[in-house]
Amino acid sequence: MTRDSAAAARATAGDNAAGAGGQPVVLGEGIHKWFGRIHVLDGVSFEVRNGEVVVVIGPSGSGKTTLLRCMNHLERIDRGRLLVNGHLIGYRQNARGELVEESEAEIARQRQEIGFVFQQFNLFPHLTAIQNVALAPIRVRKVPRRQALADARELLARVGIAEKADAYPRQLSGGQQQRVAIARALAMRPRLMLFDEPTSALDPEMVGEVLEVMRELAETGMTMVVVSHEMGFARGVGDRVMMMDHGRIIEAGPPAEVLGNPAHERTRAFLSKVLH
Amino acid sequence: MLHFDWSFFEGLLLHPPSTFVQGAIRTIYLAVIAQALGVVVGLVLALFRRSRRLPLRAFASGYIWLIRGTPLLVQAVIVYDGLSALGLYSFNTVTIGPVSIPGVVQAGIVTLTINEGAYMAEIMRAAIDSVDRGQAEAAGSLGMRRRQAMRHVVLPQAMRVVIPPLGNEFNNMLKVTSLLSVIGLQELFLAAQDYNSATFRTFEIFLVAAIYYIAMTTAWSFVQAAIERRLQSRGGYVAERVTLRERLFGGGGGAIAADQLRGAR
Ligand SMILES: Nc1ncnc2c1ncn2[C@@H]1O[C@H](COP(=O)(O)OP(=O)(O)OP(=O)(O)O)[C@@H](O)[C@H]1O
Ligand SMILES: [Mg+2]
């Protein structure tokens, strides 16, 4: 599929769109975050539109993981606003207009709409692949077990590992584990998928199979934010690239521009390191 | 000149009087019941300690501090004799259908449960903490509540870590029941003592008691090994293999870790 037809697929996949009518799926405004005295996010503003694939790049420690984790409230933000699917994520405004943390139940509900894929997979080691995928639909969405298992089997087929449904994570290769993790996140039918360096813990020969699954997912019109230094993926699948440095987005734009002709000296220096 | 009466010893070992047999049986069921209840109390306390609610955390900490800071002997006397003397509660025989449970047995079970709960709480808490933080995060990212993540993701993994130290706790429990003789509970040790005061064959009698105890703990070692093997084969992953030799004679890494988990009693 070309980028144009992918974009067309997205346009038609817009029926579940939180972002329909121009509202972005993710909207960040002046986000600040400190870990102790480290200023990890220093006034980050950005948006992710419906069906868009945004690739986040930047040197180690620049705050990419932290920003991604804020998007499903695995981390709290200290200042600014972050809206996901049209709602402040993890916070609500009280009567005096101050932001207070949401109830645990509400945070859990918001997270059902947001898939997260971890660098280290974080599969549940005591459950088989198919049980990993079906657990949350059964326990959270209250899908009948039989139905959830059938759905899970279908998802595992979609990521190309139907035959490993009854294997435990430790019996799977890294690439297979990460594909199970993607299926697990998709099982909750999220409207947004977040990926934190999904291939950087993999042996080189397994990177391709995971990126391929992500590319196919992008073609279905899924909104995705991907922290990754896979430049081929960023160019081929990404709609936009955001370059982070020292807790700021120093540059953002179409992959061809940011990667091909970076405006910032830091971006240029970073890219020359990654590409070699 | 040793006064070892072989025929007395042999007779006692192979044809023990009924008080002896009943004492041994009582030792086993006291240990089983108290251990099972202790696991439940320990789990609740461990969850309290990891709760976000300060009163629950404080309660659990206070409980563990009190119980681990006082001897079981003192706890037993307070529970059985103390509460009664205070007029607060007296343990009386309870009859449920065909079984009647003497008050002293109830007090014994309560004491052992209260005591064991404090030690199990520490084991459970360490086991819960040993589960990678990414597990709870992954569960949370799927929209699971904290309680659901604990129940379906963290605890099942923690339980596998708990199995080896739990087995050691039970080994200990089998022996610790003997302390309940202080409140007059007729378990194996008190049965031996009573028999001794009638015959004065002290060495032979307590040698037989020792043999009974070691038979119980050794049999348990085999059961424990079988349980751990089973867990391991069923797709599980018990972190460390403990050989039967290590189990019986000590020196294994697992045993050391378990002792560290439990702290000195
Ligand atoms: N839980 C934490 N407590 C304290 N400091 C943290 C924590 N998590 C991250 N940091 C610090 O925040 C900064 C940004 O970390 P982050 O993981 O977001 O960077 P990153 O861009 O994802 O880096 P990498 O490419 O290495 O994954 C780093 O300096 C890191 O050491
Ligand atoms: Mg990172």
Coordinates of C-alpha atoms and ligand atoms in Angstrom, one line a residue:
Chain A
M1 CA 0.0 0.0 0.0
T2 CA 1.3 3.5 -0.8
R3 CA 1.1 6.4 1.6
D4 CA -1.8 7.8 -0.4
S5 CA -3.9 4.7 -0.2
A6 CA -3.0 4.4 3.5
A7 CA -4.3 7.9 4.1
A8 CA -7.4 7.0 2.2
A9 CA -7.9 3.9 4.4
R10 CA -7.6 6.2 7.4
A11 CA -10.1 8.5 6.1
T12 CA -12.6 5.7 5.8
A13 CA -11.6 4.3 9.2
G14 CA -12.7 7.5 10.8
D15 CA -16.0 6.3 12.1
N16 CA -14.6 5.6 15.6
A17 CA -12.8 8.9 15.4
A18 CA -12.4 10.9 18.6
G19 CA -10.6 13.3 16.4
A20 CA -13.4 13.6 13.9
G21 CA -14.3 17.2 13.3
G22 CA -10.7 18.2 13.6
Q23 CA -10.2 17.5 17.3
P24 CA -6.8 15.9 17.8
V25 CA -6.5 12.5 19.5
V26 CA -3.6 13.8 21.6
L27 CA -3.2 17.4 22.5
G28 CA -0.3 18.6 24.7
E29 CA 0.0 22.2 25.9
G30 CA 3.0 23.4 27.8
I31 CA 3.7 20.1 29.6
H32 CA 6.3 20.2 32.3
K33 CA 7.6 17.3 34.4
W34 CA 10.3 17.1 37.0
F35 CA 12.0 14.0 38.4
G36 CA 13.3 15.5 41.6
R37 CA 15.5 18.3 40.2
I38 CA 15.7 16.9 36.7
H39 CA 13.5 18.9 34.3
V40 CA 12.5 16.0 32.1
L41 CA 9.8 17.7 30.1
D42 CA 10.3 21.4 29.6
G43 CA 7.2 22.9 28.1
V44 CA 6.2 20.3 25.5
S45 CA 3.3 21.2 23.1
F46 CA 2.2 19.0 20.3
E47 CA -0.8 17.3 18.8
V48 CA -1.5 14.0 17.2
R49 CA -4.4 13.9 14.7
N50 CA -6.7 11.1 14.1
G51 CA -5.1 8.3 12.0
E52 CA -1.7 9.9 12.2
V53 CA 1.5 8.1 12.8
V54 CA 4.0 10.2 14.8
V55 CA 7.5 9.0 15.3
V56 CA 9.4 10.5 18.2
I57 CA 13.2 10.5 18.0
G58 CA 15.9 12.1 20.2
P59 CA 19.0 11.3 22.2
S60 CA 18.9 9.1 25.3
G61 CA 17.5 10.9 28.3
S62 CA 15.7 13.6 26.2
G63 CA 12.3 12.6 27.7
K64 CA 10.8 10.5 25.0
T65 CA 9.7 7.6 27.2
T66 CA 8.5 10.0 29.9
L67 CA 6.3 11.9 27.4
L68 CA 4.8 8.7 26.1
R69 CA 4.1 7.5 29.6
C70 CA 2.4 10.7 30.4
M71 CA 0.0 10.0 27.5
N72 CA -1.6 7.1 29.4
H73 CA -0.9 8.6 32.9
L74 CA 1.8 6.1 33.8
E75 CA 3.6 9.3 34.8
R76 CA 2.0 12.4 36.2
I77 CA 2.6 15.8 34.7
D78 CA 3.5 18.7 36.9
R79 CA 2.3 21.6 34.7
G80 CA 0.4 22.1 31.5
R81 CA -2.4 20.2 29.9
L82 CA -2.5 16.8 28.2
L83 CA -5.7 15.7 26.5
V84 CA -6.2 12.3 25.0
N85 CA -9.3 11.3 23.1
G86 CA -10.7 14.7 24.1
H87 CA -10.3 14.3 27.9
L88 CA -7.6 15.5 30.3
I89 CA -5.7 12.3 30.9
G90 CA -5.5 11.4 34.6
Y91 CA -6.8 14.8 35.7
R92 CA -10.1 16.6 36.0
Q93 CA -10.9 20.2 36.8
N94 CA -12.4 20.9 40.2
A95 CA -14.9 23.6 41.0
R96 CA -12.2 26.2 41.4
G97 CA -10.7 25.3 38.0
E98 CA -7.7 23.5 39.5
L99 CA -6.5 20.2 38.1
V100 CA -6.8 17.3 40.5
E101 CA -6.0 13.7 39.9
E102 CA -8.8 11.6 38.6
S103 CA -10.2 8.6 40.5
E104 CA -8.5 5.3 40.0
A105 CA -11.6 3.9 38.3
E106 CA -11.7 6.8 35.8
I107 CA -8.0 6.6 35.0
A108 CA -8.5 2.8 34.3
R109 CA -11.4 3.6 32.1
Q110 CA -9.4 6.2 30.1
R111 CA -6.5 3.7 29.6
Q112 CA -8.8 1.2 28.0
E113 CA -8.8 3.4 25.0
I114 CA -5.0 3.7 24.9
G115 CA -2.8 0.8 23.9
F116 CA 0.8 0.8 25.2
V117 CA 3.7 -1.4 23.9
F118 CA 6.7 -1.5 26.2
Q119 CA 10.3 -1.8 25.2
Q120 CA 10.7 -4.9 27.4
F121 CA 7.3 -6.4 26.3
N122 CA 6.1 -6.9 29.8
L123 CA 4.1 -10.0 28.9
F124 CA 2.5 -11.8 31.8
P125 CA 4.8 -14.8 32.2
H126 CA 2.3 -17.0 34.0
L127 CA -0.1 -16.9 31.1
T128 CA 0.0 -18.3 27.6
A129 CA 0.1 -16.0 24.6
I130 CA -3.6 -16.3 24.1
Q131 CA -4.4 -15.8 27.8
N132 CA -2.2 -12.7 27.7
V133 CA -4.3 -11.3 24.9
A134 CA -7.7 -12.3 26.4
L135 CA -7.1 -11.3 30.0
A136 CA -8.1 -7.7 29.9
P137 CA -11.1 -8.1 27.6
I138 CA -12.4 -10.8 30.0
R139 CA -11.6 -8.9 33.3
V140 CA -12.1 -5.3 32.2
R141 CA -14.5 -5.4 29.2
K142 CA -16.4 -8.4 30.7
V143 CA -16.3 -10.1 27.3
P144 CA -17.5 -13.7 27.7
R145 CA -14.4 -16.0 27.9
R146 CA -15.2 -18.0 24.8
Q147 CA -15.7 -14.9 22.7
A148 CA -12.5 -13.3 24.2
L149 CA -10.5 -16.3 23.3
A150 CA -11.8 -16.4 19.8
D151 CA -11.0 -12.7 19.4
A152 CA -7.6 -13.3 20.8
R153 CA -6.9 -16.1 18.4
E154 CA -7.8 -13.9 15.5
L155 CA -5.5 -11.1 16.8
L156 CA -2.7 -13.6 17.1
A157 CA -3.3 -14.7 13.6
R158 CA -3.2 -11.0 12.5
V159 CA 0.3 -10.5 14.0
G160 CA 1.4 -13.8 12.5
I161 CA 1.7 -16.1 15.4
A162 CA -1.5 -18.1 15.6
E163 CA 0.5 -21.3 16.0
K164 CA 2.0 -20.0 19.2
A165 CA -1.3 -19.3 21.0
D166 CA -0.6 -21.8 23.8
A167 CA 3.0 -21.1 24.3
Y168 CA 4.2 -19.3 27.4
P169 CA 6.2 -16.0 26.9
R170 CA 9.5 -17.6 27.9
Q171 CA 9.0 -20.1 25.0
L172 CA 8.8 -17.3 22.5
S173 CA 11.5 -15.3 20.7
G174 CA 11.7 -11.6 21.4
G175 CA 10.0 -10.8 18.2
Q176 CA 7.2 -13.1 18.9
Q177 CA 6.8 -11.8 22.4
Q178 CA 6.6 -8.2 21.1
R179 CA 4.0 -9.3 18.6
V180 CA 1.9 -10.9 21.4
A181 CA 2.3 -7.7 23.3
I182 CA 0.9 -5.7 20.3
A183 CA -2.0 -8.1 20.0
R184 CA -2.6 -7.8 23.8
A185 CA -2.9 -4.0 23.5
L186 CA -5.1 -4.2 20.4
A187 CA -7.5 -6.6 22.1
M188 CA -8.9 -3.7 24.1
R189 CA -9.7 -2.0 20.8
P190 CA -7.9 1.2 21.6
R191 CA -8.2 4.4 19.6
L192 CA -4.6 5.3 20.1
M193 CA -1.5 3.1 20.3
L194 CA 1.7 4.1 22.0
F195 CA 5.0 2.3 21.3
D196 CA 8.1 2.8 23.4
E197 CA 11.1 1.6 21.4
P198 CA 9.3 -1.6 20.5
T199 CA 12.2 -3.1 18.6
S200 CA 15.3 -1.9 20.5
A201 CA 15.4 -4.9 22.9
L202 CA 15.3 -7.3 19.9
D203 CA 18.0 -9.1 18.0
P204 CA 18.4 -7.5 14.6
E205 CA 16.9 -10.3 12.7
M206 CA 13.6 -9.9 14.6
V207 CA 13.2 -6.2 14.1
G208 CA 11.6 -6.5 10.7
E209 CA 8.7 -8.8 11.7
V210 CA 7.6 -6.4 14.4
L211 CA 7.9 -3.3 12.2
E212 CA 5.9 -5.1 9.6
V213 CA 3.1 -5.7 12.1
M214 CA 3.2 -2.0 13.0
R215 CA 3.2 -0.9 9.4
E216 CA 0.1 -3.0 8.7
L217 CA -1.5 -1.5 11.8
A218 CA -0.8 2.0 10.5
E219 CA -2.5 1.0 7.3
T220 CA -5.7 0.2 9.1
G221 CA -5.9 3.8 10.1
M222 CA -4.7 3.4 13.7
T223 CA -3.5 6.6 15.4
M224 CA 0.0 5.8 16.6
V225 CA 2.8 7.5 18.6
V226 CA 6.1 5.6 18.1
V227 CA 9.3 6.3 19.9
S228 CA 11.8 4.6 17.6
H229 CA 15.1 5.1 15.9
E230 CA 14.2 2.9 13.0
M231 CA 14.6 5.5 10.3
G232 CA 13.2 3.3 7.6
F233 CA 10.0 2.9 9.5
A234 CA 9.9 6.7 10.3
R235 CA 10.3 7.5 6.6
G236 CA 8.0 4.8 5.2
V237 CA 5.2 4.8 7.7
G238 CA 5.5 8.0 9.8
D239 CA 3.4 11.0 8.9
R240 CA 5.4 13.2 11.1
V241 CA 8.6 13.1 13.1
M242 CA 9.1 14.9 16.4
M243 CA 12.7 15.5 17.5
M244 CA 13.2 15.8 21.3
D245 CA 16.2 17.1 23.1
H246 CA 16.5 18.1 26.7
G247 CA 12.8 17.7 27.4
R248 CA 11.7 19.9 24.4
I249 CA 10.4 19.2 21.0
I250 CA 13.0 21.1 19.0
E251 CA 11.7 20.2 15.6
A252 CA 8.7 18.5 14.0
G253 CA 7.4 17.9 10.5
P254 CA 7.1 15.4 7.7
P255 CA 9.8 12.7 7.8
A256 CA 11.4 13.8 4.5
E257 CA 12.0 17.3 6.0
V258 CA 13.1 16.4 9.5
L259 CA 15.2 13.5 8.5
G260 CA 16.3 14.6 5.1
N261 CA 16.9 18.3 5.7
P262 CA 16.9 19.0 9.4
A263 CA 16.6 22.7 10.4
H264 CA 18.4 22.2 13.7
E265 CA 22.0 21.5 14.2
R266 CA 21.2 19.2 17.1
T267 CA 18.9 17.1 14.9
R268 CA 21.6 16.9 12.3
A269 CA 24.2 15.7 14.9
F270 CA 21.8 13.2 16.3
L271 CA 20.8 11.8 13.0
S272 CA 24.4 11.4 11.9
K273 CA 25.0 9.3 15.1
V274 CA 21.9 7.1 14.6
L275 CA 22.5 6.5 10.9
H276 CA 26.0 5.2 11.5
Chain B
M1 CA 27.3 -47.7 81.9
L2 CA 24.4 -46.5 79.7
H3 CA 20.9 -47.1 80.7
F4 CA 19.3 -47.4 77.3
D5 CA 16.3 -49.7 77.4
W6 CA 16.2 -51.1 73.9
S7 CA 13.0 -53.2 74.3
F8 CA 11.2 -50.2 75.8
F9 CA 12.4 -48.0 73.0
E10 CA 11.4 -50.5 70.3
G11 CA 8.0 -51.1 71.8
L12 CA 7.3 -47.4 72.1
L13 CA 8.5 -46.7 68.5
L14 CA 6.6 -49.5 66.9
H15 CA 3.6 -49.8 69.2
P16 CA 3.1 -46.4 70.6
P17 CA 0.3 -45.8 73.2
S18 CA -2.8 -44.1 71.8
T19 CA -1.9 -40.8 73.6
F20 CA 1.2 -40.7 71.5
V21 CA -0.5 -41.4 68.3
Q22 CA -3.3 -38.9 69.0
G23 CA -0.7 -36.3 70.0
A24 CA 1.1 -36.8 66.7
I25 CA -2.1 -36.5 64.7
R26 CA -3.0 -33.4 66.6
T27 CA 0.4 -31.9 65.8
I28 CA -0.2 -32.5 62.1
Y29 CA -3.7 -31.0 61.9
L30 CA -2.8 -28.1 64.1
A31 CA 0.1 -27.3 61.8
V32 CA -2.0 -27.7 58.6
I33 CA -4.9 -25.6 59.8
A34 CA -2.7 -22.9 61.4
Q35 CA -0.5 -22.7 58.3
A36 CA -3.5 -22.4 56.0
L37 CA -5.1 -19.7 58.1
G38 CA -1.7 -18.0 58.6
V39 CA -1.3 -17.7 54.8
V40 CA -4.7 -16.0 54.6
V41 CA -3.8 -13.6 57.5
G42 CA -0.4 -13.0 55.9
L43 CA -1.9 -12.2 52.5
V44 CA -4.3 -9.7 54.0
L45 CA -1.6 -8.0 56.0
A46 CA 0.7 -7.9 53.0
L47 CA -2.0 -6.2 51.0
F48 CA -2.6 -3.8 53.9
R49 CA 1.1 -2.9 53.9
R50 CA 1.0 -2.1 50.2
S51 CA -2.3 -0.3 50.5
R52 CA -2.6 3.4 49.7
R53 CA -4.6 3.9 52.9
L54 CA -2.4 4.9 55.9
P55 CA -4.6 3.4 58.6
L56 CA -4.3 0.0 56.9
R57 CA -0.6 0.3 56.5
A58 CA -0.2 1.4 60.1
F59 CA -2.4 -1.5 61.4
A60 CA -0.4 -4.1 59.5
S61 CA 3.0 -2.6 60.6
G62 CA 1.8 -2.5 64.2
Y63 CA 0.5 -6.1 64.1
I64 CA 3.8 -7.4 62.6
W65 CA 5.8 -5.4 65.1
L66 CA 3.9 -6.7 68.1
I67 CA 3.8 -10.4 67.0
R68 CA 7.3 -10.6 65.8
G69 CA 8.5 -8.8 68.9
T70 CA 7.0 -11.2 71.4
P71 CA 7.6 -15.0 72.1
L72 CA 5.0 -17.4 70.9
L73 CA 4.9 -18.9 74.5
V74 CA 3.7 -15.5 75.8
Q75 CA 1.2 -15.1 73.0
A76 CA -0.3 -18.5 73.7
V77 CA -0.7 -17.9 77.4
I78 CA -2.3 -14.5 76.8
V79 CA -4.7 -15.9 74.2
Y80 CA -5.8 -18.9 76.3
D81 CA -5.4 -18.0 79.9
G82 CA -5.0 -14.3 79.8
L83 CA -8.2 -13.4 77.9
S84 CA -10.1 -15.7 80.1
A85 CA -8.7 -14.3 83.3
L86 CA -9.5 -10.9 82.1
G87 CA -13.0 -12.0 81.6
L88 CA -12.8 -11.0 77.9
Y89 CA -13.1 -14.4 76.2
S90 CA -12.9 -18.0 77.3
F91 CA -12.4 -20.8 74.8
N92 CA -14.9 -23.5 75.4
T93 CA -15.5 -26.8 73.6
V94 CA -17.3 -26.3 70.4
T95 CA -19.2 -29.1 68.8
I96 CA -19.8 -29.1 65.1
G97 CA -21.7 -32.2 64.0
P98 CA -19.7 -35.2 65.0
V99 CA -16.5 -33.3 65.9
S100 CA -16.0 -31.5 69.1
I101 CA -13.1 -29.1 69.3
P102 CA -11.8 -28.5 72.8
G103 CA -11.2 -24.9 73.8
V104 CA -7.5 -25.3 74.2
V105 CA -7.2 -26.6 70.6
Q106 CA -9.1 -23.5 69.4
A107 CA -6.8 -21.3 71.4
G108 CA -3.8 -23.1 70.0
I109 CA -5.0 -22.6 66.4
V110 CA -5.8 -19.0 67.0
T111 CA -2.4 -18.4 68.6
L112 CA -0.5 -20.1 65.8
T113 CA -2.5 -18.3 63.1
I114 CA -1.9 -14.9 64.7
N115 CA 1.7 -15.7 65.0
E116 CA 2.2 -17.2 61.6
G117 CA 0.3 -14.4 59.9
A118 CA 2.9 -11.9 60.9
Y119 CA 5.7 -14.0 59.4
M120 CA 3.8 -14.9 56.3
A121 CA 3.0 -11.2 55.8
E122 CA 6.7 -10.4 55.4
I123 CA 7.2 -13.3 53.0
M124 CA 4.2 -12.3 51.0
R125 CA 5.2 -8.7 50.9
A126 CA 8.7 -9.6 49.7
A127 CA 7.1 -11.8 47.1
I128 CA 4.8 -9.1 45.8
D129 CA 7.7 -6.7 45.7
S130 CA 9.7 -9.2 43.7
V131 CA 7.3 -9.0 40.8
D132 CA 8.6 -6.6 38.2
R133 CA 6.9 -3.2 38.3
G134 CA 6.4 -3.5 34.6
Q135 CA 3.8 -6.2 35.2
A136 CA 1.5 -3.9 37.2
E137 CA 2.1 -1.1 34.6
A138 CA 1.3 -3.4 31.7
A139 CA -1.9 -4.5 33.5
G140 CA -2.7 -0.8 34.2
S141 CA -2.1 0.2 30.6
L142 CA -4.8 -2.4 29.6
G143 CA -7.3 -0.6 31.8
M144 CA -7.2 -2.9 34.7
R145 CA -7.8 -1.5 38.2
R146 CA -5.1 -1.8 40.8
R147 CA -7.1 -4.5 42.5
Q148 CA -7.5 -6.5 39.3
A149 CA -3.9 -6.1 38.4
M150 CA -3.0 -7.4 41.9
R151 CA -5.3 -10.3 41.7
H152 CA -4.8 -11.5 38.1
V153 CA -1.2 -10.4 37.3
V154 CA 0.9 -9.7 40.4
L155 CA -0.4 -12.3 43.0
P156 CA -0.2 -15.3 40.7
Q157 CA 3.4 -14.5 40.1
A158 CA 4.1 -13.7 43.7
M159 CA 2.6 -17.0 44.8
R160 CA 5.2 -18.9 42.8
V161 CA 7.9 -17.1 44.7
V162 CA 6.2 -17.8 48.0
I163 CA 6.0 -21.6 47.6
P164 CA 9.6 -22.4 48.7
P165 CA 9.6 -20.2 51.8
L166 CA 6.1 -21.3 52.6
G167 CA 7.3 -24.9 52.7
N168 CA 10.0 -23.9 55.1
E169 CA 7.4 -22.1 57.2
F170 CA 5.4 -25.3 57.4
N171 CA 8.4 -27.4 58.4
N172 CA 8.9 -24.9 61.2
M173 CA 5.2 -25.0 62.1
L174 CA 5.3 -28.7 62.6
K175 CA 7.9 -28.2 65.3
V176 CA 6.5 -25.0 66.8
T177 CA 3.2 -26.7 67.7
S178 CA 5.2 -28.3 70.6
L179 CA 5.2 -24.9 72.3
L180 CA 1.5 -25.1 72.8
S181 CA 2.2 -27.6 75.5
V182 CA 2.5 -24.6 77.7
I183 CA -1.3 -24.1 77.7
G184 CA -1.8 -27.8 78.1
L185 CA -2.6 -28.7 74.5
Q186 CA -2.0 -32.5 74.2
E187 CA 0.1 -32.6 71.1
L188 CA 3.0 -34.9 70.5
F189 CA 5.4 -33.1 72.9
L190 CA 3.0 -33.0 75.8
A191 CA 2.0 -36.6 75.2
A192 CA 5.6 -37.5 75.5
Q193 CA 6.0 -35.5 78.6
D194 CA 3.0 -37.1 80.3
Y195 CA 4.2 -40.5 79.3
N196 CA 7.6 -39.6 80.8
S197 CA 6.3 -38.6 84.1
A198 CA 4.6 -42.0 84.4
T199 CA 7.6 -44.1 83.3
F200 CA 10.8 -41.9 83.7
R201 CA 12.3 -43.4 80.5
T202 CA 13.2 -39.8 79.5
F203 CA 15.8 -40.5 76.8
E204 CA 13.9 -43.3 75.0
I205 CA 10.6 -41.4 75.1
F206 CA 12.0 -38.1 73.7
L207 CA 14.1 -40.0 71.2
V208 CA 10.9 -41.5 69.9
A209 CA 9.2 -38.1 69.9
A210 CA 12.2 -36.8 67.9
I211 CA 11.9 -39.6 65.4
Y212 CA 8.2 -38.8 65.0
Y213 CA 9.0 -35.1 64.3
I214 CA 11.7 -35.9 61.9
A215 CA 9.5 -38.4 60.0
M216 CA 6.9 -35.6 59.6
T217 CA 9.3 -32.9 58.4
T218 CA 11.1 -35.3 56.1
A219 CA 7.8 -36.5 54.6
W220 CA 6.9 -32.9 54.1
S221 CA 10.2 -32.2 52.3
F222 CA 9.2 -34.8 49.7
V223 CA 5.7 -33.3 49.3
Q224 CA 7.3 -29.8 49.0
A225 CA 9.7 -31.0 46.3
A226 CA 6.9 -32.6 44.4
I227 CA 4.8 -29.4 44.5
E228 CA 7.7 -27.3 43.3
R229 CA 8.5 -29.7 40.5
R230 CA 4.9 -29.6 39.4
L231 CA 4.8 -25.8 39.4
Q232 CA 7.9 -25.8 37.3
S233 CA 6.7 -28.2 34.7
R234 CA 3.4 -26.4 34.3
G235 CA 4.8 -23.6 32.2
G236 CA 5.8 -22.0 35.5
Y237 CA 9.2 -20.8 36.4
V238 CA 10.2 -21.2 40.0
A239 CA 13.3 -19.1 40.1
E240 CA 15.6 -21.5 41.8
R241 CA 15.8 -25.3 42.0
V242 CA 16.4 -26.6 45.5
T243 CA 17.8 -30.1 45.6
L244 CA 16.3 -32.6 48.1
R245 CA 19.7 -32.7 49.7
E246 CA 19.7 -29.0 50.3
R247 CA 16.2 -29.2 51.5
L248 CA 17.0 -31.8 54.1
F249 CA 20.5 -30.8 55.1
G250 CA 20.4 -27.1 54.3
G251 CA 23.0 -25.0 52.6
G252 CA 20.9 -24.3 49.5
G253 CA 20.5 -20.8 48.1
G254 CA 16.8 -21.2 48.5
A255 CA 16.9 -21.9 52.1
I256 CA 19.2 -18.9 52.8
A257 CA 16.9 -16.6 50.8
A258 CA 13.9 -18.0 52.8
D259 CA 15.6 -17.3 56.1
Q260 CA 16.4 -13.8 55.0
L261 CA 12.8 -13.3 53.9
R262 CA 11.6 -14.4 57.3
G263 CA 14.2 -12.9 59.5
A264 CA 15.2 -14.7 62.7
R265 CA 12.4 -16.0 64.8
Ligands
LIG1 N1 11.4 7.2 37.4 C1 12.4 8.1 37.2 N2 12.9 8.7 38.3 C2 13.9 9.6 38.2 N3 14.4 10.0 37.0 C3 13.9 9.5 35.9 C4 12.8 8.5 35.9 N4 12.5 8.1 34.7 C5 13.3 8.8 33.9 N5 14.1 9.6 34.6 C6 15.1 10.6 34.0 O1 14.4 11.4 33.1 C7 15.2 11.7 32.0 C8 14.4 11.3 30.7 O2 14.2 10.0 30.7 P1 13.4 9.2 29.6 O3 13.4 7.8 29.9 O4 12.1 9.9 29.3 O5 14.4 9.5 28.3 P2 14.4 8.8 26.9 O6 14.4 9.9 25.9 O7 13.2 7.8 26.8 O8 15.7 8.0 26.9 P3 16.2 6.7 26.2 O9 16.4 6.9 24.8 O10 17.4 6.3 26.9 O11 15.1 5.7 26.5 C9 16.5 10.9 32.1 O12 17.4 11.8 32.6 C10 16.1 9.9 33.1 O13 17.3 9.6 33.9
MG2 MG 13.2 5.7 26.6

